[in-house]
Amino acid sequence: QAGRTDEAIVLLEQVVADRERLLGENHPNTAATRTMLMAWNRGSGTG
């Protein structure tokens, strides 16, 4: 649904935290999710 960018960012922040805890900060999947979060933040004007 359109207009739910803020909710998506909150969920991605949770996923990044979980992946850092489970996989480690330097794991490729953690890095990919962090990159996705940065893109969403840039797109929403908050990052």
JSON list of C-alpha atoms in Angstrom, two decimals:
[
{"chain": "A", "resi": 1, "resn": "GLN", "atom": "CA", "xyz": [0.00, 0.00, 0.00]},
{"chain": "A", "resi": 2, "resn": "ALA", "atom": "CA", "xyz": [1.21, 3.45, -0.85]},
{"chain": "A", "resi": 3, "resn": "GLY", "atom": "CA", "xyz": [2.10, 5.87, 1.89]},
{"chain": "A", "resi": 4, "resn": "ARG", "atom": "CA", "xyz": [3.37, 3.31, 4.38]},
{"chain": "A", "resi": 5, "resn": "THR", "atom": "CA", "xyz": [7.05, 4.13, 3.94]},
{"chain": "A", "resi": 6, "resn": "ASP", "atom": "CA", "xyz": [7.50, 4.93, 7.62]},
{"chain": "A", "resi": 7, "resn": "GLU", "atom": "CA", "xyz": [6.19, 1.49, 8.59]},
{"chain": "A", "resi": 8, "resn": "ALA", "atom": "CA", "xyz": [8.47, -0.20, 6.07]},
{"chain": "A", "resi": 9, "resn": "ILE", "atom": "CA", "xyz": [11.48, 1.65, 7.49]},
{"chain": "A", "resi": 10, "resn": "VAL", "atom": "CA", "xyz": [10.62, 0.59, 11.04]},
{"chain": "A", "resi": 11, "resn": "LEU", "atom": "CA", "xyz": [10.33, -3.04, 9.93]},
{"chain": "A", "resi": 12, "resn": "LEU", "atom": "CA", "xyz": [13.63, -2.88, 8.04]},
{"chain": "A", "resi": 13, "resn": "GLU", "atom": "CA", "xyz": [15.33, -1.41, 11.11]},
{"chain": "A", "resi": 14, "resn": "GLN", "atom": "CA", "xyz": [14.09, -4.43, 13.08]},
{"chain": "A", "resi": 15, "resn": "VAL", "atom": "CA", "xyz": [15.33, -6.82, 10.39]},
{"chain": "A", "resi": 16, "resn": "VAL", "atom": "CA", "xyz": [18.76, -5.16, 10.37]},
{"chain": "A", "resi": 17, "resn": "ALA", "atom": "CA", "xyz": [18.99, -5.49, 14.16]},
{"chain": "A", "resi": 18, "resn": "ASP", "atom": "CA", "xyz": [17.94, -9.15, 14.02]},
{"chain": "A", "resi": 19, "resn": "ARG", "atom": "CA", "xyz": [20.41, -9.96, 11.26]},
{"chain": "A", "resi": 20, "resn": "GLU", "atom": "CA", "xyz": [23.23, -8.21, 13.10]},
{"chain": "A", "resi": 21, "resn": "ARG", "atom": "CA", "xyz": [22.42, -10.26, 16.19]},
{"chain": "A", "resi": 22, "resn": "LEU", "atom": "CA", "xyz": [21.97, -13.58, 14.37]},
{"chain": "A", "resi": 23, "resn": "LEU", "atom": "CA", "xyz": [24.40, -13.34, 11.45]},
{"chain": "A", "resi": 24, "resn": "GLY", "atom": "CA", "xyz": [26.86, -10.68, 12.56]},
{"chain": "A", "resi": 25, "resn": "GLU", "atom": "CA", "xyz": [27.47, -7.13, 11.41]},
{"chain": "A", "resi": 26, "resn": "ASN", "atom": "CA", "xyz": [29.69, -8.14, 8.48]},
{"chain": "A", "resi": 27, "resn": "HIS", "atom": "CA", "xyz": [27.50, -10.88, 7.00]},
{"chain": "A", "resi": 28, "resn": "PRO", "atom": "CA", "xyz": [26.48, -10.21, 3.36]},
{"chain": "A", "resi": 29, "resn": "ASN", "atom": "CA", "xyz": [22.77, -10.53, 4.16]},
{"chain": "A", "resi": 30, "resn": "THR", "atom": "CA", "xyz": [23.10, -8.00, 6.97]},
{"chain": "A", "resi": 31, "resn": "ALA", "atom": "CA", "xyz": [24.91, -5.61, 4.66]},
{"chain": "A", "resi": 32, "resn": "ALA", "atom": "CA", "xyz": [22.29, -6.05, 1.94]},
{"chain": "A", "resi": 33, "resn": "THR", "atom": "CA", "xyz": [19.47, -5.29, 4.36]},
{"chain": "A", "resi": 34, "resn": "ARG", "atom": "CA", "xyz": [21.34, -2.26, 5.71]},
{"chain": "A", "resi": 35, "resn": "THR", "atom": "CA", "xyz": [21.75, -1.01, 2.13]},
{"chain": "A", "resi": 36, "resn": "MET", "atom": "CA", "xyz": [18.03, -1.50, 1.50]},
{"chain": "A", "resi": 37, "resn": "LEU", "atom": "CA", "xyz": [17.24, 0.46, 4.66]},
{"chain": "A", "resi": 38, "resn": "MET", "atom": "CA", "xyz": [19.48, 3.33, 3.54]},
{"chain": "A", "resi": 39, "resn": "ALA", "atom": "CA", "xyz": [17.73, 3.40, 0.16]},
{"chain": "A", "resi": 40, "resn": "TRP", "atom": "CA", "xyz": [14.30, 3.57, 1.80]},
{"chain": "A", "resi": 41, "resn": "ASN", "atom": "CA", "xyz": [15.51, 6.33, 4.11]},
{"chain": "A", "resi": 42, "resn": "ARG", "atom": "CA", "xyz": [16.84, 8.32, 1.16]},
{"chain": "A", "resi": 43, "resn": "GLY", "atom": "CA", "xyz": [13.62, 7.81, -0.77]},
{"chain": "A", "resi": 44, "resn": "SER", "atom": "CA", "xyz": [11.53, 9.02, 2.13]},
{"chain": "A", "resi": 45, "resn": "GLY", "atom": "CA", "xyz": [13.73, 12.05, 2.73]},
{"chain": "A", "resi": 46, "resn": "THR", "atom": "CA", "xyz": [14.71, 10.95, 6.24]},
{"chain": "A", "resi": 47, "resn": "GLY", "atom": "CA", "xyz": [18.20, 9.68, 5.50]}
]
